[in-house]
Coordinates of C-alpha atoms in Angstrom, one line a residue:
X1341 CA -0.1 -19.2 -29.7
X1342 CA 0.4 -16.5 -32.1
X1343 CA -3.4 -15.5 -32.0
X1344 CA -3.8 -16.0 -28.3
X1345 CA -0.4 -13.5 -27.2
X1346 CA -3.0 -11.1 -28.7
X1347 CA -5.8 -11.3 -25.9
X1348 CA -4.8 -10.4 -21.8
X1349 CA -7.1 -13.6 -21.4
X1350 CA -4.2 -16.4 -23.1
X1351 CA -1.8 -14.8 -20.5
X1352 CA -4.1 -15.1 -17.4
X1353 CA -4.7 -18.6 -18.3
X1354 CA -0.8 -19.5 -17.7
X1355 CA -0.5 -17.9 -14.7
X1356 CA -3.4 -19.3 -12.4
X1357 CA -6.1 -17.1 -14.5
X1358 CA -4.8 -14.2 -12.5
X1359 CA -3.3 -11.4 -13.6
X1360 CA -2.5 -10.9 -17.1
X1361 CA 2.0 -12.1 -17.2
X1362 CA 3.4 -14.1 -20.2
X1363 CA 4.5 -17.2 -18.5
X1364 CA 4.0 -19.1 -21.5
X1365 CA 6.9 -17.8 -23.6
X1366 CA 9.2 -21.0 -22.5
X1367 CA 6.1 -23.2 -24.6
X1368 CA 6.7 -20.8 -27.3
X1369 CA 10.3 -20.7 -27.6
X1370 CA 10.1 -24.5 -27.6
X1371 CA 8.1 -24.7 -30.2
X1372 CA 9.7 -22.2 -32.1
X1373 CA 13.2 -24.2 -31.8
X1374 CA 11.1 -27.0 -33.7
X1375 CA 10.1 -25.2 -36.0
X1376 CA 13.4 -23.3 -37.0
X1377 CA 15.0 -27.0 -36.8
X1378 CA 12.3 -28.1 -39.2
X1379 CA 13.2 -25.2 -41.4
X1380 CA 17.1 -26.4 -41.7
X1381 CA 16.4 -29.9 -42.0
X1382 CA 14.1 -29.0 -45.2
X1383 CA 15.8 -26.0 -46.5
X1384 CA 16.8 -27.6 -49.8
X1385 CA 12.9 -27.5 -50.7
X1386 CA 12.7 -24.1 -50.1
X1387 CA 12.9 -21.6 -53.2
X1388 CA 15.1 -18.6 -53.3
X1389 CA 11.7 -16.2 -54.3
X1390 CA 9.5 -17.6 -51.4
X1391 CA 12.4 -17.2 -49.3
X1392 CA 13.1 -13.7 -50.1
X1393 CA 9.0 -12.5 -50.5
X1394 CA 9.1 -14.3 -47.0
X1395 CA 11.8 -12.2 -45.4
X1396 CA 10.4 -9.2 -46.3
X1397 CA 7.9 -8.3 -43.3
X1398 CA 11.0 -9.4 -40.7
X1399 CA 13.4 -7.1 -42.5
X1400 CA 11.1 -4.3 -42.4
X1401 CA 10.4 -5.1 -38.7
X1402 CA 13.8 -5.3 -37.7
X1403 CA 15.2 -2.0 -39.3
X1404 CA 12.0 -0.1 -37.7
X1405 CA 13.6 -1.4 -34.6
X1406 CA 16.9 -0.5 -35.1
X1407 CA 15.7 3.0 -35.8
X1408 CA 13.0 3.5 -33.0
X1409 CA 14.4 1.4 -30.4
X1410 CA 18.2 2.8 -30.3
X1411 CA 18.1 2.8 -26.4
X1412 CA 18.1 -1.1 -26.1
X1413 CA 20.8 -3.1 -26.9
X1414 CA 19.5 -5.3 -30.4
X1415 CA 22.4 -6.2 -31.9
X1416 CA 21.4 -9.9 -32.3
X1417 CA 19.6 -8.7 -35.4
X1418 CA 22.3 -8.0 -37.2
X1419 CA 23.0 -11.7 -37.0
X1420 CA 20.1 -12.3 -37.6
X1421 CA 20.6 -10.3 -41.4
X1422 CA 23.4 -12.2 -41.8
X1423 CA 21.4 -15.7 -41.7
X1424 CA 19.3 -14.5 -43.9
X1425 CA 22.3 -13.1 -46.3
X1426 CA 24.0 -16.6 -46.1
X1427 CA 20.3 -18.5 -46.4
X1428 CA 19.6 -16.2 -49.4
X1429 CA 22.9 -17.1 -51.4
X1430 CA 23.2 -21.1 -50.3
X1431 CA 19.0 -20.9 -51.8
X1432 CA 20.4 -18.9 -54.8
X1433 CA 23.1 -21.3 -55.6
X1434 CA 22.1 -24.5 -54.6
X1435 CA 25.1 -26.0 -55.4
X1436 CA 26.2 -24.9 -52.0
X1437 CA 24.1 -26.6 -50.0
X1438 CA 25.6 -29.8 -50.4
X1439 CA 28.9 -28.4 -49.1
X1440 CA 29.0 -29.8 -45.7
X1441 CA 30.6 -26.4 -44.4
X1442 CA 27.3 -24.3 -45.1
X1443 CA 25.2 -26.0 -42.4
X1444 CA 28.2 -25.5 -40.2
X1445 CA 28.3 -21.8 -40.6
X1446 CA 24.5 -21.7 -40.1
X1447 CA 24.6 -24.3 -37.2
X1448 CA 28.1 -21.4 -35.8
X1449 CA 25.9 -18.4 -36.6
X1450 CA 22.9 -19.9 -34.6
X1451 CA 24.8 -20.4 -31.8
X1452 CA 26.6 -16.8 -31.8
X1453 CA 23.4 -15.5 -32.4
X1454 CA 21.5 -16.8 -29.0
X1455 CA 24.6 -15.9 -27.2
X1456 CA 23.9 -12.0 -28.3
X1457 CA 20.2 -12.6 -27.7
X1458 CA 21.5 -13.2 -23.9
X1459 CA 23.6 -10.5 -23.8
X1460 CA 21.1 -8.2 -24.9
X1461 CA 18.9 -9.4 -23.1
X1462 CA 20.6 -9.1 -20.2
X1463 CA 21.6 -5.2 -20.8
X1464 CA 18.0 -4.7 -21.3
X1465 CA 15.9 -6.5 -19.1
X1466 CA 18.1 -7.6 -15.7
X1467 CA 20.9 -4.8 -15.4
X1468 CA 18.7 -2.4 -14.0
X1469 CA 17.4 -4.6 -11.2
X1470 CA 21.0 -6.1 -10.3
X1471 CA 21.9 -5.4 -6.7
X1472 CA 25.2 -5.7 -5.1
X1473 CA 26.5 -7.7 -2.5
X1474 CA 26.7 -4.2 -0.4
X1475 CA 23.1 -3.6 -0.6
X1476 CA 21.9 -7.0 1.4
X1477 CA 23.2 -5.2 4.1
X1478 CA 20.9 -1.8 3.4
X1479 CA 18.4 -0.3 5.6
X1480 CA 15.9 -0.9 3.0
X1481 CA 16.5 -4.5 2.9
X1482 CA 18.0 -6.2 6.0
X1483 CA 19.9 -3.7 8.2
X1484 CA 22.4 -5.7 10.5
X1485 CA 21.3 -3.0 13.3
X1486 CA 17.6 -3.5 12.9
X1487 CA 18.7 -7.6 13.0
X1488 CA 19.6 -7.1 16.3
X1489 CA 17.2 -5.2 17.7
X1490 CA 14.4 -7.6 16.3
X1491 CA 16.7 -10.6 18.0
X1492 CA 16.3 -8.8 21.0
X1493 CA 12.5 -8.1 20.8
X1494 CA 12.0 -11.7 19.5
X1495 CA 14.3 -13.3 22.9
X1496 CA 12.1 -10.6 25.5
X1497 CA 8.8 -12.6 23.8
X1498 CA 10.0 -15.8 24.4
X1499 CA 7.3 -16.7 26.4
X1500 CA 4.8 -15.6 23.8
X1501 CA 5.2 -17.7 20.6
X1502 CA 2.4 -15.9 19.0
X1503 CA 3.6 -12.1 19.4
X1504 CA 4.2 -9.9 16.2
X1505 CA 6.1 -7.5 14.9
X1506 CA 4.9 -4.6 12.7
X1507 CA 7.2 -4.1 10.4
X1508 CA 7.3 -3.9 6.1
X1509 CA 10.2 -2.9 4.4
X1510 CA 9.2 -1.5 0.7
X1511 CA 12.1 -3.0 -0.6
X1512 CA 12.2 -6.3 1.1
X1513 CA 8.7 -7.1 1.2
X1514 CA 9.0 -10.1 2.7
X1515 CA 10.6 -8.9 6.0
X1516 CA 9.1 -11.2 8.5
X1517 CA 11.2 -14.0 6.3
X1518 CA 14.2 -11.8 5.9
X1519 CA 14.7 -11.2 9.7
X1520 CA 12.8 -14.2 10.9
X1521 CA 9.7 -12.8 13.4
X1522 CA 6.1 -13.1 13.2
X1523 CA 4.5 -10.4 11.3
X1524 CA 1.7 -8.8 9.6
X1525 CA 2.4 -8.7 6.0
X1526 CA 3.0 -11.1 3.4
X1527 CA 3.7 -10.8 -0.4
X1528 CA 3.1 -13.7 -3.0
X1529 CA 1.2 -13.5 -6.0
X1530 CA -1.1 -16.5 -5.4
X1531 CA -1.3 -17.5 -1.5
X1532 CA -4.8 -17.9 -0.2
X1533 CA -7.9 -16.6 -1.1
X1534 CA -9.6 -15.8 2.7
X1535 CA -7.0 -13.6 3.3
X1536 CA -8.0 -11.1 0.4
X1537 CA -11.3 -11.2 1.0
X1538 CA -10.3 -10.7 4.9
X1539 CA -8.3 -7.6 4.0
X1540 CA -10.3 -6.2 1.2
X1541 CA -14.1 -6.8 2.4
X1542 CA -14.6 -8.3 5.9
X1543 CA -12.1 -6.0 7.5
X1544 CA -12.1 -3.5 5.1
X1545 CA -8.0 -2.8 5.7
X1546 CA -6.6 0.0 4.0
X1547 CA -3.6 -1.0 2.9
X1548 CA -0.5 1.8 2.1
X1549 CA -0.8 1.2 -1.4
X1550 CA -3.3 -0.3 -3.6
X1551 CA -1.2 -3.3 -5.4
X1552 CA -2.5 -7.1 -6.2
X1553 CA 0.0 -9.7 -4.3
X1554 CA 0.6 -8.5 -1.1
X1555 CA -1.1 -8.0 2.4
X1556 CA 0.4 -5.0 3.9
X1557 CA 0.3 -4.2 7.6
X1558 CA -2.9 -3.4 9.0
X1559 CA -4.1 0.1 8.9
X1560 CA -2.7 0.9 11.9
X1561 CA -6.2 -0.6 13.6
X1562 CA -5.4 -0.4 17.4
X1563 CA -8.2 -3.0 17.5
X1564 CA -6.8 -5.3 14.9
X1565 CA -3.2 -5.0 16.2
X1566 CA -4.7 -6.4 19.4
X1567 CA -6.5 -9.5 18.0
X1568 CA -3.3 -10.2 16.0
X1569 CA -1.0 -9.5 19.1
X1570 CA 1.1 -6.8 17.7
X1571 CA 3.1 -6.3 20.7
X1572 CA 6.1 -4.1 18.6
X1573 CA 6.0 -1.9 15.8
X1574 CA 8.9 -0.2 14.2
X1575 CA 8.7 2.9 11.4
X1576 CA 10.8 5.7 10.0
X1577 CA 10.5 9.0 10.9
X1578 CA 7.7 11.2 10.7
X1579 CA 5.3 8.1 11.5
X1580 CA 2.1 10.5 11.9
X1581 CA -0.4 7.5 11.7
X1582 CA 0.9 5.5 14.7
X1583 CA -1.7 3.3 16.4
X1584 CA -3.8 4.4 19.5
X1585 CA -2.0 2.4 22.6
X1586 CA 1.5 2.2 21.2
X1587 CA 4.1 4.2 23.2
X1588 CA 7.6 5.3 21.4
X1589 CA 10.6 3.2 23.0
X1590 CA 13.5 3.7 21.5
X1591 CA 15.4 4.5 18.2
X1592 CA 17.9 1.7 16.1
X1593 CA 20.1 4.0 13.8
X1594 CA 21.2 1.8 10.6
X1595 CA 23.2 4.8 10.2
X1596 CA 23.2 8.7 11.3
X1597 CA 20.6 9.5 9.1
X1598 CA 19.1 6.2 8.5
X1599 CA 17.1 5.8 11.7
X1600 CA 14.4 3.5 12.5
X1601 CA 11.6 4.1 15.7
X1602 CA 10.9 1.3 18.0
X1603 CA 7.4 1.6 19.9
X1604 CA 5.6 -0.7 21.8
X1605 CA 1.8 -1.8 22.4
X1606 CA 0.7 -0.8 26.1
X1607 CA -2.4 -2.2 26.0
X1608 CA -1.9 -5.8 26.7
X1609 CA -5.5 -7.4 25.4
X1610 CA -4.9 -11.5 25.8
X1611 CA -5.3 -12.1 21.8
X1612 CA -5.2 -16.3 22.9
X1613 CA -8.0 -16.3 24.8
X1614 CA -10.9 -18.1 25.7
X1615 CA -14.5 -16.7 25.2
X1616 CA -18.2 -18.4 25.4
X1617 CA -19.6 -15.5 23.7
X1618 CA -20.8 -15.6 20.0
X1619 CA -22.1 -13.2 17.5
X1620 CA -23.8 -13.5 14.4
X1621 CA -21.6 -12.5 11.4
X1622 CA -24.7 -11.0 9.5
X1623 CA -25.6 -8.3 12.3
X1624 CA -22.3 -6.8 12.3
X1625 CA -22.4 -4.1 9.4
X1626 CA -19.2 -2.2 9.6
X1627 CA -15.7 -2.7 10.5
X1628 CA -15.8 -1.4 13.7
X1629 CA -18.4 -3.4 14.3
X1630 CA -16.4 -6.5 13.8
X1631 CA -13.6 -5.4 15.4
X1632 CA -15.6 -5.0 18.9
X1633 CA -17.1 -8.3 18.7
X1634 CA -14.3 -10.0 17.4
X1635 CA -12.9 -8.4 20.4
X1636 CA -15.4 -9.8 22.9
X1637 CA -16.1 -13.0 21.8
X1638 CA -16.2 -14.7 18.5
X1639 CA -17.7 -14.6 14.7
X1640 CA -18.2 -17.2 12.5
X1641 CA -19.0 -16.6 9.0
X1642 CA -21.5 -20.0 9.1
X1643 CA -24.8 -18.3 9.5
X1644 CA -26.4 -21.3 11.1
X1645 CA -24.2 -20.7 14.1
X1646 CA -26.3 -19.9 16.8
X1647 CA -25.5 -16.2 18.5
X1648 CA -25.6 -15.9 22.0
X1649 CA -24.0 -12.1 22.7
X1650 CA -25.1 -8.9 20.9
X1651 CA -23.3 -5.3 20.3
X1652 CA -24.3 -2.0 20.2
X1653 CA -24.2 -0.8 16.6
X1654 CA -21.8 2.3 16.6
X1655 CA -23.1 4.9 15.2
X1656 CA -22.8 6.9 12.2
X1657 CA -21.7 10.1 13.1
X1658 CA -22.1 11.4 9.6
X1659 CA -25.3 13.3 10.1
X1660 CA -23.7 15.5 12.6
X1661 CA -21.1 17.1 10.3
X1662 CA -21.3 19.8 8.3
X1663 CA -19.3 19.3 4.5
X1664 CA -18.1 22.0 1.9
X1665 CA -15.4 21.3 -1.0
X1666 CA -11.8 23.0 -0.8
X1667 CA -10.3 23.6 -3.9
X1668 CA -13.0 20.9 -5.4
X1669 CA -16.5 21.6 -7.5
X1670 CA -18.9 19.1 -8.3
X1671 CA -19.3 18.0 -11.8
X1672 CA -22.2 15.6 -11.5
X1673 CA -23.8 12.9 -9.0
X1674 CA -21.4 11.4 -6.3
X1675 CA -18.2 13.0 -7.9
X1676 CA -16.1 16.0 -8.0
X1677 CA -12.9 17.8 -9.9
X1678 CA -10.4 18.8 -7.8
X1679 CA -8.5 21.6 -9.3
X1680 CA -5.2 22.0 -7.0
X1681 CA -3.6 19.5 -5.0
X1682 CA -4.6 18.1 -1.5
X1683 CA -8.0 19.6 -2.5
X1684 CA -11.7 17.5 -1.8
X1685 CA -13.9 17.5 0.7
X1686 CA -13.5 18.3 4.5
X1687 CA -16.7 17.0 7.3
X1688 CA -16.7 19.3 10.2
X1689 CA -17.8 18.0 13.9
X1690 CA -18.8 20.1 16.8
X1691 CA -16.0 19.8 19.1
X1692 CA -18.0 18.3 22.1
X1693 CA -18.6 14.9 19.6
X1694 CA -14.8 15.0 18.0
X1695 CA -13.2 15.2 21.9
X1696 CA -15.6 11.7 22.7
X1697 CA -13.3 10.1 20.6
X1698 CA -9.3 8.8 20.2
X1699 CA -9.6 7.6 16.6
X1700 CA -12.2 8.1 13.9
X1701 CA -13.1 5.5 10.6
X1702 CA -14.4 7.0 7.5
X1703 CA -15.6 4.6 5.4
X1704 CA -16.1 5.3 1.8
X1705 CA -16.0 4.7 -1.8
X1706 CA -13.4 6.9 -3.7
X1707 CA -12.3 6.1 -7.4
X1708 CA -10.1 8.3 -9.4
X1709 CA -11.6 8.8 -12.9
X1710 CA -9.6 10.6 -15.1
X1711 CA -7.1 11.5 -15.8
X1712 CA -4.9 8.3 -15.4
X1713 CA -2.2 9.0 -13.3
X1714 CA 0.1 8.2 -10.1
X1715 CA -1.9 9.9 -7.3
X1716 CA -3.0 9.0 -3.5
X1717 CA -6.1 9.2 -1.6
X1718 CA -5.9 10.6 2.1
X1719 CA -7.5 12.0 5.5
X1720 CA -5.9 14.2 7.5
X1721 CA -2.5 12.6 8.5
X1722 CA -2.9 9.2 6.8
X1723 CA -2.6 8.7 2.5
X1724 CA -3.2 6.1 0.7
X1725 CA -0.6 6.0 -2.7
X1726 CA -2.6 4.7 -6.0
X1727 CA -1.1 4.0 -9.2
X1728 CA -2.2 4.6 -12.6
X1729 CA -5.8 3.2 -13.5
X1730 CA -4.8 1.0 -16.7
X1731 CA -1.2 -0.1 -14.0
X1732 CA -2.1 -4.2 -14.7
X1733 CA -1.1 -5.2 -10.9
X1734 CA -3.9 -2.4 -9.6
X1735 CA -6.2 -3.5 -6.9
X1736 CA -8.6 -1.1 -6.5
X1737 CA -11.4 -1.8 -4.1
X1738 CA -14.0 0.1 -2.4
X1739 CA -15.5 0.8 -0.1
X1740 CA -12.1 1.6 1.9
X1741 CA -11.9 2.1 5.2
X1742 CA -9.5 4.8 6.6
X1743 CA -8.3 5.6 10.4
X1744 CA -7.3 8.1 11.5
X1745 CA -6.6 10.2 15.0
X1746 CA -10.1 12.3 15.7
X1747 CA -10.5 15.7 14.9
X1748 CA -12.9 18.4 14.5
X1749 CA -11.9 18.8 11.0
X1750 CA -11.8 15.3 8.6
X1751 CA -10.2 16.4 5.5
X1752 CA -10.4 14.1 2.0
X1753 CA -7.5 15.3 0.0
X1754 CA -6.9 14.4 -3.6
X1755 CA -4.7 15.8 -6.4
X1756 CA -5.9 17.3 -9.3
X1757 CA -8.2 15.2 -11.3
X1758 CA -12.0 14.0 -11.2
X1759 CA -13.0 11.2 -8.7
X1760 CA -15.9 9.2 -7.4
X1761 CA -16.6 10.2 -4.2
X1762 CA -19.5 9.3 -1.8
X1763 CA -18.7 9.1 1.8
X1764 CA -20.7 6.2 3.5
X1765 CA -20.0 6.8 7.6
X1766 CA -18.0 8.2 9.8
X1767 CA -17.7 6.6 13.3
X1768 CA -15.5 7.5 16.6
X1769 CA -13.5 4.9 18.4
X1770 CA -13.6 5.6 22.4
X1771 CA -11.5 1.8 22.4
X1772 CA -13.9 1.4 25.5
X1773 CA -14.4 -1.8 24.3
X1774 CA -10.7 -2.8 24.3
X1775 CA -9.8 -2.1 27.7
X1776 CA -13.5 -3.7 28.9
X1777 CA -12.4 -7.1 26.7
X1778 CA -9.0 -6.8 27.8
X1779 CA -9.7 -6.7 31.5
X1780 CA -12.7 -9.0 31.0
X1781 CA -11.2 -12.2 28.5
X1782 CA -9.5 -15.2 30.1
X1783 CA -5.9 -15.3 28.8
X1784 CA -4.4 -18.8 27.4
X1785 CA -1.1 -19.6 27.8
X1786 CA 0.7 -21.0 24.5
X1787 CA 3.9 -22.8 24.0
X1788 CA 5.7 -24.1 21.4
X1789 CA 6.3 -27.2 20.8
X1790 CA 8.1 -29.2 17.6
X1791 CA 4.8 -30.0 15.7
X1792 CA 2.6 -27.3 17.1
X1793 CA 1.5 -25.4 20.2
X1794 CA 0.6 -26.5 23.7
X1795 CA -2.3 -24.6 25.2
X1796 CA -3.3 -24.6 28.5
X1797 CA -6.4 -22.9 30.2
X1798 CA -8.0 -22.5 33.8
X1799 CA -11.9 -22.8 32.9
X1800 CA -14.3 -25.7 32.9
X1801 CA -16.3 -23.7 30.7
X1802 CA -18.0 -25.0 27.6
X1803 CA -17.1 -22.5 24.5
X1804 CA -13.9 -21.7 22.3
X1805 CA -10.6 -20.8 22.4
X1806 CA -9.4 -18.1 19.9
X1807 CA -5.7 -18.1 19.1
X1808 CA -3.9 -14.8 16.7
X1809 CA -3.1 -17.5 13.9
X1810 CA -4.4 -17.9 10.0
X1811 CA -6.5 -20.6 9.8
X1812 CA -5.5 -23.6 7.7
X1813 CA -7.7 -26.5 6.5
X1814 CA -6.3 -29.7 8.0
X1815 CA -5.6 -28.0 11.2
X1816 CA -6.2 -30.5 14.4
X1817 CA -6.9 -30.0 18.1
X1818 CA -6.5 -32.4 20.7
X1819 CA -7.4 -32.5 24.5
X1820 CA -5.8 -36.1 25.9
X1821 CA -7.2 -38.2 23.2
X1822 CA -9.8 -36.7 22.5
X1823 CA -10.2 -34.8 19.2
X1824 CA -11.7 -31.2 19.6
X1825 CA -13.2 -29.0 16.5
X1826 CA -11.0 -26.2 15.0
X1827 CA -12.9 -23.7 13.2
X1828 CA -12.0 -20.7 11.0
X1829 CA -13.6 -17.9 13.3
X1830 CA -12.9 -14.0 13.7
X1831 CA -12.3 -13.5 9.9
X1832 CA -9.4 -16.1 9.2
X1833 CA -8.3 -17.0 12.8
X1834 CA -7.9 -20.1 14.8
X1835 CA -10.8 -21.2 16.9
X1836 CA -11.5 -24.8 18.5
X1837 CA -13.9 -25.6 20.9
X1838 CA -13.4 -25.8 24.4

């Protein structure tokens, strides 16, 4: 164990061969207790020179501790010089250790000495992140004001099991559990594989800041937040990024100056809904891409499923801008050194292209190289926050994906430092195809029922109906008796056949 605390690769192997955390110390502490057990029940073989040559290295170790590590409370080595003291003399006069009294001052100094270990332990490692019964009642974590206003929206979408909220608190980043609605986030450290790779390459979803364990919103994607129905969003101030199709409704103060901003989706696309149209998964190259056909129809990742509906590519409006740095210079092939903050590249469109569009997606790959630091990666109104490049829960991926409101001007701001940087596409988003597939989809109606959903239909169509919920394996469908095929289709959502 000793050898094995020394390589990242012995810690990922007791925690699911994922990241790098030393769940393993309760195994070593066990075994250590054995062996320290082993050591008092044979002490009266041990010689008072090995003993002392032996104590050496932990005496040096412990007053270079002492010395360099004055901010944390270690006072349970100073016990622990007093075992050693006691162990020294009983070895030194060995007449002593048949006194029945010296084991019982070992056995007493033990015991005193793993109650300091908790104490210190305790100063140093839990204090800081102790809370107080006041702050389960913050903004940050559950505010009793925002618990009532998400009641409220939860009873008006009582006849929509399946509507979400969009909503993450950075504290409480379980919300969704905290205030009990449907939402679009989730953090756990090992939860299901389809979903990362749903976020991080099918989708491409840029998520507000680039850590492992959690699934964070979703880019503010008018076209994903109508797949998923997203029927409510809520934000703080100053929520520049907010979603093409959502409409401010209100604002819930926690406090005076603790206000949150309550807007609603207008566009009300039928996310349960049935469709006879397939595409073929391989054909669809970039997000947006997906996003309209998922929109019309549905994609399996299976490639032998046979596609019976087509899209029109969009296209790459990258070859109609013109680039130049700002505050950047190159310093070799596909990356640059920014030399002041918010500096990087901006892409220019002639304004009769930029006013086509409501939103635009720039996808690219973007790496910070050096130096390592706390930075962010942004365009125009939206950021993305990035920690250091050696932080152990980083998640970097690329290429990212990032939306924003269209504009003549797409600026790629940085702070100081020298990136990777090679801009892939840029495409507009007219969300023609949203209000075409909204008018256009037949609409399901669910219901809720004690083991499941009820769903219910007016087609005699053959084809599928796709419903705004994470596919499971086990899931069943039944019509009457009769069993019906559930697929994982869209990405990671429900589909079974009609």
């Amino acid at each position: 164990m000793l050898l094995g605390s020394l390589t990242p690769y012995f810690d990922s192997m007791f925690n699911g061969f994922s990241t790098p955390e030393r769940r393993w110390i309760y195994i070593f502490a066990l075994t250590t207790a054995g062996l320290i057990a082993l050591f008092i029940r044979y002490l009266n073989e041990v010689t008072f020179k090995s003993f002392v040559t032996s104590s050496i290295v932990p005496l040096l170790i412990m007053t270079t501790s002492l010395y360099f590590k004055q901010n944390l409370h270690i006072t349970w080595m100073l016990i622990c010089l007093i075992l050693i003291v006691l162990i020294a003399i009983l070895l030194k006069y060995r007449h002593l250790l048949h006194n029945k009294y010296s084991f019982w001052i070992i056995a007493i100094l033990l015991v005193i000495q793993q109650a300091v270990i908790l104490t210190n332990d305790h100063h140093n490692n839990v204090k800081s992140y102790e809370s107080t019964l006041d702050a389960m009642s913050a903004s940050k974590y559950k505010s009793p004001t925002l618990t009532k206003k998400i009641n409220k929206i939860n009873k008006n979408h009582q006849d929509d099991p399946l509507s979400r909220i969009d909503y993450m608190s950075k504290y409480g980043l379980n919300s969704p559990m905290l205030y009990h609605y449907n939402g679009i986030s989730l953090y756990s450290s090992i939860f299901d594989g389809s979903i990362l790779n749903y976020y991080d390459k099918t989708m491409q979803i840029n998520m507000p800041i680039d850590k492992n364990s959690t699934y964070r919103l979703l880019s503010n994607r008018a076209n994903l937040m109508a797949l998923w129905n997203v029927n409510d969003r809520i934000r703080r101030p100053n929520d520049l990024n907010i979603p093409y199709g959502f409409k401010i409704q209100d604002t819930i103060y926690h406090s005076k100056n603790e206000p949150f901003i309550h807007s609603t989706n207008q566009i009300n696309y039928p996310s349960a809904h049935f469709t006879d149209k397939i595409y073929r998964n391989s054909e669809l190259k970039t997000p947006i891409d997906k996003e309209h056909a998922m929109l019309n129809g549905v994609v399996f990742s299976d490639s032998n499923q046979k596609a019976n509906s087509h899209i029109t590519p969009s296209k790459n409006l990258l070859p109609e801008t013109t680039h130049n740095l700002r505050n950047a210079y190159r310093s070799g092939h596909n990356k640059i050194t920014v030399t002041e903050n918010n500096g990087g590249m901006t892409y220019q469109f002639p304004k009769e292209i930029s006013d086509k569009y409501q939103d635009m997606y720039l996808e690219m790959d973007v790496e910070l190289l050096t130096p390592s630091k706390r930075h962010y990666v942004g365009v125009n109104e939206y950021a993305q926050q990035r920690n250091e490049l050696n932080y152990k829960y980083r998640r970097f991926v690329t290429p990212v994906t990032m939306r924003v409101k269209a504009d003549q001007d797409l600026k790629i701001r940085m702070p100081k430092g020298t990136y990777r940087l090679n801009v892939k596409g840029i495409y507009g988003e007219d969300y023609r195809t949203l209000k075409r597939a909204t008018r256009s989809l037949d609409k399901v109606a669910v219901k809720q029922t004690r083991n499941g959903y009820t769903i219910r239909h007016n087609t005699n169509k053959d084809g599928y109906v796709v419903l705004p919920i994470a596919y499971s394996k086990g899931m069943q469908a039944k019509s009457g008796s009769q069993a019906l095929p559930v697929k994982k289709g869209n990405g990671i959502m429900t589909v079974y056949t009609s």
